[in-house]
mmCIF file of C-alpha atoms in Angstrom:
data_model
loop_
_atom_site.group_PDB
_atom_site.id
_atom_site.type_symbol
_atom_site.label_atom_id
_atom_site.label_comp_id
_atom_site.label_asym_id
_atom_site.label_seq_id
_atom_site.Cartn_x
_atom_site.Cartn_y
_atom_site.Cartn_z
ATOM 1 C CA MET A 28 -49.399 -219.416 210.501
ATOM 2 C CA THR A 29 -48.771 -216.092 211.982
ATOM 3 C CA SER A 30 -50.454 -213.318 210.143
ATOM 4 C CA ILE A 31 -48.333 -210.998 208.122
ATOM 5 C CA GLY A 32 -50.116 -207.111 209.543
ATOM 6 C CA GLY A 33 -52.487 -205.967 207.353
ATOM 7 C CA ALA A 34 -51.743 -208.553 204.755
ATOM 8 C CA ALA A 35 -54.796 -208.639 202.941
ATOM 9 C CA THR A 36 -55.126 -205.362 201.804
ATOM 10 C CA GLY A 37 -53.365 -203.235 199.049
ATOM 11 C CA MET A 38 -51.545 -204.617 196.067
ATOM 12 C CA VAL A 39 -50.492 -207.766 197.573
ATOM 13 C CA ASP A 40 -52.097 -210.460 199.927
ATOM 14 C CA TRP A 41 -49.024 -211.254 202.048
ATOM 15 C CA ASN A 42 -50.754 -213.790 204.266
ATOM 16 C CA LEU A 43 -51.812 -215.510 200.804
ATOM 17 C CA ALA A 44 -48.081 -215.131 199.800
ATOM 18 C CA VAL A 45 -46.569 -217.050 202.465
ATOM 19 C CA ALA A 46 -49.417 -219.783 202.376
ATOM 20 C CA THR A 47 -49.099 -220.334 198.807
ATOM 21 C CA ALA A 48 -45.217 -220.702 199.053
ATOM 22 C CA THR A 49 -45.542 -223.346 201.738
ATOM 23 C CA ARG A 50 -47.946 -225.199 200.500
ATOM 24 C CA LEU A 51 -46.130 -225.363 196.743
ATOM 25 C CA MET A 52 -42.302 -225.510 198.221
ATOM 26 C CA ARG A 53 -40.231 -228.852 197.551
ATOM 27 C CA PRO A 54 -39.823 -231.161 200.800
ATOM 28 C CA GLY A 55 -36.393 -230.785 202.669
ATOM 29 C CA PRO A 56 -33.809 -233.851 202.691
ATOM 30 C CA GLU A 57 -34.890 -236.680 204.684
ATOM 31 C CA ILE A 58 -33.708 -236.297 208.376
ATOM 32 C CA SER A 59 -34.808 -237.618 211.443
ATOM 33 C CA ARG A 60 -35.591 -235.668 214.873
ATOM 34 C CA ASP A 61 -32.346 -236.355 215.943
ATOM 35 C CA GLU A 62 -30.543 -235.509 213.309
ATOM 36 C CA ALA A 63 -31.888 -232.340 212.957
ATOM 37 C CA ARG A 64 -31.835 -231.107 216.366
ATOM 38 C CA ALA A 65 -28.413 -231.934 215.935
ATOM 39 C CA VAL A 66 -28.015 -229.641 212.798
ATOM 40 C CA VAL A 67 -29.690 -226.938 214.314
ATOM 41 C CA ALA A 68 -27.365 -227.123 217.303
ATOM 42 C CA GLU A 69 -24.166 -227.347 215.121
ATOM 43 C CA LEU A 70 -24.939 -224.309 213.189
ATOM 44 C CA ARG A 71 -25.454 -222.221 216.205
ATOM 45 C CA ARG A 72 -22.587 -223.268 217.496
ATOM 46 C CA HIS A 73 -20.748 -222.085 214.178
ATOM 47 C CA ALA A 74 -22.472 -218.917 213.806
ATOM 48 C CA LYS A 75 -20.950 -218.031 217.252
ATOM 49 C CA ALA A 76 -17.685 -219.192 216.266
ATOM 50 C CA SER A 77 -17.441 -217.368 213.291
ATOM 51 C CA GLU A 78 -17.994 -214.204 214.780
ATOM 52 C CA GLU A 79 -14.532 -214.299 216.102
ATOM 53 C CA HIS A 80 -12.952 -215.895 212.972
ATOM 54 C CA VAL A 81 -14.544 -212.907 210.807
ATOM 55 C CA ARG A 82 -13.740 -209.707 213.399
ATOM 56 C CA GLY A 83 -10.066 -210.906 213.810
ATOM 57 C CA PHE A 84 -9.480 -211.550 209.845
ATOM 58 C CA THR A 85 -11.364 -208.240 209.096
ATOM 59 C CA ARG A 86 -10.374 -206.131 211.775
ATOM 60 C CA LEU A 87 -13.943 -205.151 211.936
ATOM 61 C CA GLY A 88 -16.305 -204.929 214.875
ATOM 62 C CA THR A 89 -16.139 -205.684 218.693
ATOM 63 C CA GLU A 90 -18.346 -208.201 220.675
ATOM 64 C CA GLU A 91 -20.617 -205.737 221.424
ATOM 65 C CA THR A 92 -21.516 -204.533 217.872
ATOM 66 C CA HIS A 93 -23.059 -208.184 217.311
ATOM 67 C CA ASP A 94 -26.400 -207.126 218.823
ATOM 68 C CA THR A 95 -28.756 -208.750 216.157
ATOM 69 C CA PRO A 96 -30.141 -212.799 216.611
ATOM 70 C CA VAL A 97 -29.013 -215.603 214.639
ATOM 71 C CA LEU A 98 -32.056 -217.853 213.861
ATOM 72 C CA VAL A 99 -31.999 -220.975 212.583
ATOM 73 C CA VAL A 100 -34.977 -221.727 210.198
ATOM 74 C CA ASP A 101 -36.703 -224.103 207.972
ATOM 75 C CA ARG A 102 -37.889 -223.336 204.480
ATOM 76 C CA PRO A 103 -41.306 -221.728 205.696
ATOM 77 C CA GLY A 104 -39.608 -219.628 208.240
ATOM 78 C CA TRP A 105 -37.251 -218.234 205.874
ATOM 79 C CA VAL A 106 -40.383 -217.595 203.554
ATOM 80 C CA ARG A 107 -42.369 -215.628 206.531
ATOM 81 C CA ALA A 108 -38.973 -213.595 207.290
ATOM 82 C CA ASN A 109 -38.495 -212.674 203.743
ATOM 83 C CA VAL A 110 -42.296 -211.750 203.571
ATOM 84 C CA ALA A 111 -42.111 -209.317 206.616
ATOM 85 C CA GLY A 112 -39.105 -207.546 204.996
ATOM 86 C CA PHE A 113 -40.556 -207.136 201.339
ATOM 87 C CA ARG A 114 -43.476 -205.867 202.805
ATOM 88 C CA GLU A 115 -41.420 -203.047 204.915
ATOM 89 C CA LEU A 116 -38.967 -202.568 202.017
ATOM 90 C CA LEU A 117 -41.406 -202.207 199.112
ATOM 91 C CA LYS A 118 -44.537 -200.217 201.031
ATOM 92 C CA PRO A 119 -43.601 -196.926 199.707
ATOM 93 C CA LEU A 120 -43.570 -198.617 196.315
ATOM 94 C CA PHE A 121 -47.010 -200.115 196.511
ATOM 95 C CA ASP A 122 -48.589 -197.209 198.455
ATOM 96 C CA LYS A 123 -47.775 -194.969 195.120
ATOM 97 C CA MET A 124 -49.160 -197.995 192.924
ATOM 98 C CA GLN A 125 -52.472 -197.829 194.864
ATOM 99 C CA GLU A 126 -52.873 -194.144 194.344
ATOM 100 C CA ARG A 127 -52.501 -194.424 190.611
ATOM 101 C CA ARG A 128 -54.720 -197.447 190.780
ATOM 102 C CA GLY A 129 -57.968 -195.307 190.872
ATOM 103 C CA SER A 130 -57.047 -193.333 187.803
ATOM 104 C CA GLY A 131 -54.595 -195.213 185.663
ATOM 105 C CA PRO A 132 -55.561 -197.534 182.578
ATOM 106 C CA GLY A 133 -54.972 -200.727 184.309
ATOM 107 C CA ASN A 134 -57.584 -200.120 186.690
ATOM 108 C CA ALA A 135 -60.375 -202.099 185.909
ATOM 109 C CA VAL A 136 -58.110 -205.177 185.080
ATOM 110 C CA LEU A 137 -55.968 -204.600 188.415
ATOM 111 C CA GLY A 138 -59.157 -204.201 190.158
ATOM 112 C CA ALA A 139 -60.419 -208.156 188.865
ATOM 113 C CA VAL A 140 -57.095 -209.617 189.548
ATOM 114 C CA GLY A 141 -56.783 -207.971 193.024
ATOM 115 C CA GLY A 142 -54.061 -208.841 195.552
ATOM 116 C CA LYS A 143 -55.130 -212.332 195.992
ATOM 117 C CA VAL A 144 -53.703 -213.229 192.605
ATOM 118 C CA THR A 145 -50.771 -211.556 192.729
ATOM 119 C CA GLY A 146 -50.522 -213.224 196.518
ATOM 120 C CA VAL A 147 -50.526 -216.411 194.949
ATOM 121 C CA GLU A 148 -47.754 -215.758 192.147
ATOM 122 C CA LEU A 149 -45.436 -214.090 194.553
ATOM 123 C CA GLY A 150 -45.917 -217.443 196.704
ATOM 124 C CA MET A 151 -44.906 -219.300 193.960
ATOM 125 C CA LEU A 152 -41.625 -217.203 193.385
ATOM 126 C CA LEU A 153 -40.910 -217.469 196.721
ATOM 127 C CA SER A 154 -41.344 -221.417 196.582
ATOM 128 C CA PHE A 155 -38.972 -221.848 194.010
ATOM 129 C CA LEU A 156 -36.192 -219.832 196.103
ATOM 130 C CA ALA A 157 -37.088 -220.947 199.660
ATOM 131 C CA SER A 158 -35.223 -224.271 198.501
ATOM 132 C CA ARG A 159 -32.087 -222.869 197.186
ATOM 133 C CA VAL A 160 -30.948 -220.179 200.067
ATOM 134 C CA LEU A 161 -28.749 -221.331 202.423
ATOM 135 C CA GLY A 162 -28.002 -218.309 204.616
ATOM 136 C CA GLN A 163 -29.319 -214.575 204.549
ATOM 137 C CA TYR A 164 -28.535 -211.466 206.503
ATOM 138 C CA GLU A 165 -31.834 -209.802 206.499
ATOM 139 C CA THR A 166 -31.066 -206.061 206.712
ATOM 140 C CA PHE A 167 -34.515 -204.597 207.200
ATOM 141 C CA ALA A 168 -36.131 -206.964 209.105
ATOM 142 C CA PRO A 169 -39.108 -205.874 211.226
ATOM 143 C CA ALA A 170 -39.177 -208.000 214.264
ATOM 144 C CA THR A 171 -41.910 -210.354 214.919
ATOM 145 C CA ARG A 172 -43.207 -212.314 217.945
ATOM 146 C CA GLU A 173 -41.453 -215.951 215.971
ATOM 147 C CA LEU A 174 -38.610 -213.897 214.377
ATOM 148 C CA PRO A 175 -37.024 -211.337 216.569
ATOM 149 C CA ALA A 176 -34.445 -208.756 215.212
ATOM 150 C CA GLY A 177 -31.980 -206.479 216.554
ATOM 151 C CA ALA A 178 -32.792 -203.302 218.495
ATOM 152 C CA ASN A 179 -33.361 -199.992 216.728
ATOM 153 C CA GLY A 180 -34.225 -201.687 213.355
ATOM 154 C CA GLY A 181 -31.229 -203.884 213.522
ATOM 155 C CA GLY A 182 -31.509 -207.218 210.951
ATOM 156 C CA ARG A 183 -31.007 -210.602 211.998
ATOM 157 C CA LEU A 184 -29.181 -213.529 210.152
ATOM 158 C CA LEU A 185 -31.064 -216.493 209.049
ATOM 159 C CA LEU A 186 -29.302 -220.107 208.271
ATOM 160 C CA VAL A 187 -31.653 -222.436 206.414
ATOM 161 C CA ALA A 188 -30.959 -225.754 207.810
ATOM 162 C CA PRO A 189 -32.724 -228.124 205.446
ATOM 163 C CA ASN A 190 -31.096 -226.310 202.491
ATOM 164 C CA ILE A 191 -27.628 -227.017 203.730
ATOM 165 C CA VAL A 192 -28.026 -230.190 204.670
ATOM 166 C CA HIS A 193 -29.216 -230.869 201.308
ATOM 167 C CA VAL A 194 -26.391 -228.871 199.739
ATOM 168 C CA GLU A 195 -23.675 -230.826 201.820
ATOM 169 C CA ARG A 196 -25.400 -234.025 200.553
ATOM 170 C CA GLU A 197 -25.245 -233.010 196.899
ATOM 171 C CA LEU A 198 -21.854 -231.999 197.059
ATOM 172 C CA ASP A 199 -20.673 -235.028 199.016
ATOM 173 C CA VAL A 200 -18.625 -232.627 201.281
ATOM 174 C CA GLN A 201 -17.678 -232.759 204.991
ATOM 175 C CA PRO A 202 -20.902 -231.870 206.849
ATOM 176 C CA HIS A 203 -18.792 -230.109 209.663
ATOM 177 C CA ASP A 204 -16.888 -228.308 207.428
ATOM 178 C CA PHE A 205 -19.302 -227.027 204.826
ATOM 179 C CA ARG A 206 -21.566 -225.520 207.908
ATOM 180 C CA LEU A 207 -19.218 -223.894 209.423
ATOM 181 C CA TRP A 208 -17.880 -222.380 205.656
ATOM 182 C CA VAL A 209 -21.487 -221.348 204.931
ATOM 183 C CA CYS A 210 -21.661 -219.416 208.537
ATOM 184 C CA LEU A 211 -18.498 -217.833 207.813
ATOM 185 C CA HIS A 212 -19.916 -216.112 204.778
ATOM 186 C CA GLU A 213 -23.245 -215.058 206.634
ATOM 187 C CA GLU A 214 -21.290 -214.014 209.436
ATOM 188 C CA THR A 215 -19.523 -211.631 207.570
ATOM 189 C CA HIS A 216 -22.680 -210.072 206.403
ATOM 190 C CA ARG A 217 -23.454 -209.413 209.687
ATOM 191 C CA THR A 218 -20.432 -207.912 210.400
ATOM 192 C CA GLN A 219 -20.542 -205.739 208.061
ATOM 193 C CA PHE A 220 -23.743 -204.157 209.104
ATOM 194 C CA THR A 221 -23.236 -204.006 212.464
ATOM 195 C CA ALA A 222 -19.742 -202.469 212.701
ATOM 196 C CA VAL A 223 -20.693 -199.830 209.714
ATOM 197 C CA PRO A 224 -23.422 -198.051 211.603
ATOM 198 C CA TRP A 225 -24.034 -195.883 208.565
ATOM 199 C CA LEU A 226 -24.418 -198.820 206.443
ATOM 200 C CA ARG A 227 -27.868 -199.971 206.786
ATOM 201 C CA ASP A 228 -29.227 -196.262 206.659
ATOM 202 C CA HIS A 229 -27.158 -195.648 203.505
ATOM 203 C CA LEU A 230 -28.365 -198.550 201.869
ATOM 204 C CA GLN A 231 -31.863 -198.098 202.810
ATOM 205 C CA GLY A 232 -32.229 -194.518 201.777
ATOM 206 C CA GLU A 233 -30.635 -195.362 198.227
ATOM 207 C CA ILE A 234 -33.657 -198.505 197.786
ATOM 208 C CA GLN A 235 -36.360 -195.617 198.941
ATOM 209 C CA SER A 236 -34.805 -193.537 196.698
ATOM 210 C CA PHE A 237 -34.814 -196.064 193.794
ATOM 211 C CA LEU A 238 -38.713 -197.054 194.365
ATOM 212 C CA GLY A 239 -39.466 -193.290 194.757
ATOM 213 C CA GLU A 240 -38.437 -192.678 191.534
ATOM 214 C CA THR A 241 -40.675 -195.513 190.185
ATOM 215 C CA ASP A 242 -43.099 -194.489 187.693
ATOM 216 C CA VAL A 243 -44.687 -197.371 186.132
ATOM 217 C CA ASP A 244 -48.360 -198.494 185.626
ATOM 218 C CA PRO A 245 -49.331 -200.981 188.215
ATOM 219 C CA MET A 246 -50.047 -203.296 185.349
ATOM 220 C CA THR A 247 -46.485 -203.744 184.323
ATOM 221 C CA VAL A 248 -45.237 -204.926 187.698
ATOM 222 C CA LEU A 249 -48.167 -207.006 188.031
ATOM 223 C CA GLU A 250 -47.377 -208.847 184.529
ATOM 224 C CA ARG A 251 -43.611 -209.295 185.908
ATOM 225 C CA VAL A 252 -44.771 -211.211 188.758
ATOM 226 C CA ARG A 253 -47.356 -213.182 186.149
ATOM 227 C CA GLU A 254 -44.420 -214.151 183.340
ATOM 228 C CA ALA A 255 -42.059 -215.108 186.591
ATOM 229 C CA ALA A 256 -44.741 -217.293 188.084
ATOM 230 C CA GLN A 257 -46.057 -218.587 184.687
ATOM 231 C CA SER A 258 -42.430 -219.495 183.862
ATOM 232 C CA LEU A 259 -41.909 -221.499 187.193
ATOM 233 C CA ALA A 260 -45.372 -223.554 186.271
ATOM 234 C CA GLY A 261 -44.018 -224.434 183.073
ATOM 235 C CA GLY A 262 -46.387 -222.168 181.286
ATOM 236 C CA ARG A 263 -43.539 -219.747 179.890
ATOM 237 C CA PRO A 264 -40.511 -221.991 179.059
ATOM 238 C CA GLU A 265 -39.682 -219.632 176.218
ATOM 239 C CA ALA A 266 -39.168 -216.861 179.166
ATOM 240 C CA GLU A 267 -34.963 -217.585 178.726
ATOM 241 C CA GLU A 268 -35.163 -216.223 175.013
ATOM 242 C CA ASP A 269 -38.043 -213.482 174.663
ATOM 243 C CA ASP A 270 -38.895 -209.978 176.241
ATOM 244 C CA GLY A 271 -40.659 -212.433 179.072
ATOM 245 C CA GLY A 272 -37.043 -213.090 180.438
ATOM 246 C CA ARG A 273 -36.092 -209.696 181.683
ATOM 247 C CA SER A 274 -35.455 -209.159 185.445
ATOM 248 C CA PHE A 275 -37.636 -207.236 187.582
ATOM 249 C CA VAL A 276 -34.889 -204.324 187.860
ATOM 250 C CA GLU A 277 -35.008 -203.953 183.856
ATOM 251 C CA ILE A 278 -38.417 -202.191 184.202
ATOM 252 C CA VAL A 279 -36.387 -199.021 185.017
ATOM 253 C CA GLN A 280 -37.387 -196.498 182.803
ATOM 254 C CA THR A 281 -35.672 -192.866 184.155
ATOM 255 C CA PRO A 282 -32.131 -191.476 184.132
ATOM 256 C CA ALA A 283 -32.052 -191.496 187.738
ATOM 257 C CA GLN A 284 -33.156 -194.398 188.661
ATOM 258 C CA ARG A 285 -30.372 -196.200 186.403
ATOM 259 C CA GLU A 286 -27.892 -193.918 188.412
ATOM 260 C CA ILE A 287 -29.120 -195.203 191.930
ATOM 261 C CA LEU A 288 -29.443 -198.785 190.400
ATOM 262 C CA GLY A 289 -25.505 -198.533 189.936
ATOM 263 C CA ARG A 290 -25.171 -197.147 193.035
ATOM 264 C CA ILE A 291 -26.640 -200.396 194.517
ATOM 265 C CA THR A 292 -25.023 -202.604 192.136
ATOM 266 C CA ALA A 293 -21.661 -201.379 193.523
ATOM 267 C CA VAL A 294 -22.360 -202.188 197.181
ATOM 268 C CA MET A 295 -24.109 -205.089 196.686
ATOM 269 C CA SER A 296 -21.270 -206.325 194.926
ATOM 270 C CA LEU A 297 -19.134 -205.016 197.570
ATOM 271 C CA LEU A 298 -20.239 -206.960 200.240
ATOM 272 C CA GLU A 299 -20.849 -210.003 198.682
ATOM 273 C CA GLY A 300 -17.436 -209.919 197.394
ATOM 274 C CA HIS A 301 -16.320 -209.310 201.090
ATOM 275 C CA ALA A 302 -18.036 -211.896 202.208
ATOM 276 C CA ASP A 303 -16.579 -214.303 199.560
ATOM 277 C CA PHE A 304 -12.942 -213.043 200.395
ATOM 278 C CA VAL A 305 -13.460 -213.685 204.027
ATOM 279 C CA MET A 306 -14.789 -217.216 203.794
ATOM 280 C CA ASP A 307 -11.822 -217.828 201.566
ATOM 281 C CA GLY A 308 -9.312 -215.914 203.697
ATOM 282 C CA VAL A 309 -10.650 -217.433 207.121
ATOM 283 C CA GLY A 310 -11.410 -220.972 205.655
ATOM 284 C CA PRO A 311 -7.541 -222.585 205.374
ATOM 285 C CA ALA A 312 -7.479 -222.103 209.185
ATOM 286 C CA VAL A 313 -10.623 -223.544 210.219
ATOM 287 C CA VAL A 314 -11.937 -225.603 207.180
ATOM 288 C CA PRO A 315 -9.707 -228.451 206.626
ATOM 289 C CA SER A 316 -11.405 -229.453 203.483
ATOM 290 C CA VAL A 317 -12.322 -225.494 202.548
ATOM 291 C CA ALA A 318 -10.274 -226.499 198.937
ATOM 292 C CA GLU A 319 -12.718 -229.260 197.679
ATOM 293 C CA ILE A 320 -16.002 -227.118 199.248
ATOM 294 C CA ARG A 321 -14.867 -224.200 197.394
ATOM 295 C CA GLU A 322 -14.328 -225.769 194.010
ATOM 296 C CA LYS A 323 -17.555 -228.432 194.309
ATOM 297 C CA PHE A 324 -19.552 -225.095 195.373
ATOM 298 C CA GLN A 325 -18.261 -223.175 192.171
ATOM 299 C CA GLN A 326 -18.958 -225.688 190.315
ATOM 300 C CA ARG A 327 -22.546 -225.959 191.070
ATOM 301 C CA ARG A 328 -23.012 -222.492 190.856
ATOM 302 C CA ALA A 329 -21.670 -222.007 187.446
ATOM 303 C CA LYS A 330 -23.413 -225.352 186.465
ATOM 304 C CA GLY A 331 -27.119 -223.955 186.844
ATOM 305 C CA ALA A 332 -29.497 -226.543 186.143
ATOM 306 C CA SER A 333 -32.740 -227.269 183.933
ATOM 307 C CA ARG A 334 -34.002 -224.673 181.282
ATOM 308 C CA LEU A 335 -36.491 -223.452 183.648
ATOM 309 C CA ASP A 336 -34.598 -222.946 186.552
ATOM 310 C CA ILE A 337 -32.230 -220.637 184.038
ATOM 311 C CA ALA A 338 -35.080 -218.809 182.823
ATOM 312 C CA LEU A 339 -36.500 -217.924 186.187
ATOM 313 C CA ARG A 340 -32.805 -216.838 187.533
ATOM 314 C CA LYS A 341 -32.725 -214.539 184.640
ATOM 315 C CA LEU A 342 -36.093 -213.252 185.221
ATOM 316 C CA LEU A 343 -35.324 -212.710 188.605
ATOM 317 C CA GLY A 344 -32.052 -211.373 188.222
ATOM 318 C CA LEU A 345 -29.874 -213.916 190.321
ATOM 319 C CA ASP A 346 -27.597 -214.006 186.961
ATOM 320 C CA ALA A 347 -26.459 -210.369 188.328
ATOM 321 C CA LYS A 348 -26.047 -211.788 191.719
ATOM 322 C CA LEU A 349 -23.478 -214.555 190.514
ATOM 323 C CA ARG A 350 -21.605 -211.829 188.979
ATOM 324 C CA GLN A 351 -21.795 -209.876 192.036
ATOM 325 C CA TYR A 352 -20.072 -212.395 194.009
ATOM 326 C CA ARG A 353 -17.217 -212.815 190.903
ATOM 327 C CA ASP A 354 -16.821 -209.002 190.256
ATOM 328 C CA GLY A 355 -17.019 -207.833 194.213
ATOM 329 C CA GLU A 356 -14.600 -210.867 194.960
ATOM 330 C CA ARG A 357 -11.720 -209.486 192.593
ATOM 331 C CA PHE A 358 -12.290 -205.868 193.885
ATOM 332 C CA VAL A 359 -11.714 -206.782 197.522
ATOM 333 C CA ARG A 360 -8.740 -208.954 196.653
ATOM 334 C CA ALA A 361 -6.842 -206.827 194.408
ATOM 335 C CA VAL A 362 -7.743 -203.830 197.055
ATOM 336 C CA VAL A 363 -6.344 -205.876 200.015
ATOM 337 C CA ASP A 364 -3.246 -206.965 197.586
ATOM 338 C CA GLU A 365 -2.346 -202.877 197.053
ATOM 339 C CA VAL A 366 -3.037 -201.242 200.095
ATOM 340 C CA GLY A 367 -3.259 -204.294 203.042
ATOM 341 C CA MET A 368 -6.517 -205.236 205.218
ATOM 342 C CA ASP A 369 -6.576 -201.471 206.881
ATOM 343 C CA GLY A 370 -6.158 -199.730 203.597
ATOM 344 C CA PHE A 371 -8.877 -201.675 202.076
ATOM 345 C CA ASN A 372 -11.445 -201.039 205.429
ATOM 346 C CA ARG A 373 -11.204 -197.286 204.499
ATOM 347 C CA VAL A 374 -14.375 -198.070 202.147
ATOM 348 C CA TRP A 375 -16.336 -198.310 205.245
ATOM 349 C CA THR A 376 -15.309 -194.579 206.036
ATOM 350 C CA SER A 377 -18.408 -192.719 204.734
ATOM 351 C CA PRO A 378 -20.706 -192.972 201.764
ATOM 352 C CA ASN A 379 -18.212 -191.368 199.973
ATOM 353 C CA THR A 380 -15.522 -194.287 200.022
ATOM 354 C CA LEU A 381 -17.690 -197.034 198.745
ATOM 355 C CA PRO A 382 -16.199 -197.997 195.167
ATOM 356 C CA THR A 383 -18.233 -196.853 192.140
ATOM 357 C CA LYS A 384 -19.803 -199.443 189.538
ATOM 358 C CA ALA A 385 -16.845 -198.438 187.630
ATOM 359 C CA GLU A 386 -14.506 -198.693 190.266
ATOM 360 C CA ILE A 387 -15.508 -202.596 191.547
ATOM 361 C CA ALA A 388 -14.187 -203.127 187.727
ATOM 362 C CA LYS A 389 -11.239 -200.956 187.977
ATOM 363 C CA PRO A 390 -10.004 -201.638 191.711
ATOM 364 C CA ALA A 391 -6.906 -199.365 191.286
ATOM 365 C CA ASP A 392 -8.921 -196.459 190.180
ATOM 366 C CA TRP A 393 -10.790 -196.622 193.760
ATOM 367 C CA VAL A 394 -7.237 -197.037 195.372
ATOM 368 C CA THR A 395 -6.131 -194.030 193.301
ATOM 369 C CA ARG A 396 -9.130 -192.048 194.370
ATOM 370 C CA VAL A 397 -9.549 -192.532 197.835
ATOM 371 C CA HIS A 398 -5.692 -193.604 199.044
ATOM 372 C CA ARG A 399 -3.347 -191.468 196.551
ATOM 373 C CA LYS A 400 -5.673 -188.155 196.559
ATOM 374 C CA ALA A 401 -5.771 -188.637 200.564
ATOM 375 C CA GLU A 402 -1.828 -188.655 200.535
ATOM 376 C CA SER A 403 -1.083 -185.834 198.517
#
């Protein structure tokens, strides 16, 4: 296992988080070595083909804009990539918490618990998530020897092969079609960030502003990690109903943070909804069974699973992500219906043309602000 530099210091033992997640994660689907090689090769082909499909439909980007790598990974590879990304993104917050650690009321307890326990608990959460993610565009991905990233801080596209195989079998859909369908969604995210150069820095700035406003006792954050881990271990099944069922973002305390979070939520709704819209728009022309796949996949999203799964999804904020898919897709569809694809693409002009959270719910207000005012 590749060491995450400096991982054993500070608030979280990142190496231990990786080791714990790898040890606890569910085994992937049974598949022969030859079948696995064939899946990896096909996903790479689909990812490449998706570039042209997405560019043609969205009218965004050129061949030259795609400078970020596509990596087909297993579940441990996904964990390592995300730990590296989390560590990079959360460093300002953990530095701030480390400063407070010396004088805060939770100093003694936190000192006793230490980064190793936190690493174990974070690893438990990652083991839960590692079997559920099909693909991911890592926007804030530091390059490592195992996991390259785009130049100048660019991201990378991850496709989690065992999870894709697991879901296609679970849904009983045509594997070739399903793999291309997944690639279309993830390629849309890669196109969003590579064709819109300011988007990554803007989103990173918003997240860092949010973290910079954080003024919570380190024990509060640690307790959220513990609640989630205990739910995963079966020790807190009541988390669905009581205070322990709150998501991490609900530790937000300040008006400034709520305002920033509203803007981040709007951007994420736009990005996720746009990817779903593109996936459905391109799908009929290149994925013969897209209607069947979409119906079965939506049923799977809505159905959920066990009570424990529902509790964890709520705690981790995954239910909010599902709403982002729905709300964002409705926004994109309504705007494209009103002003066409080129009119919609004004959304990528600057941070000022991004929709607000209120405009995601009322697309006509965005059209009025961005189009009608510009034409008057």
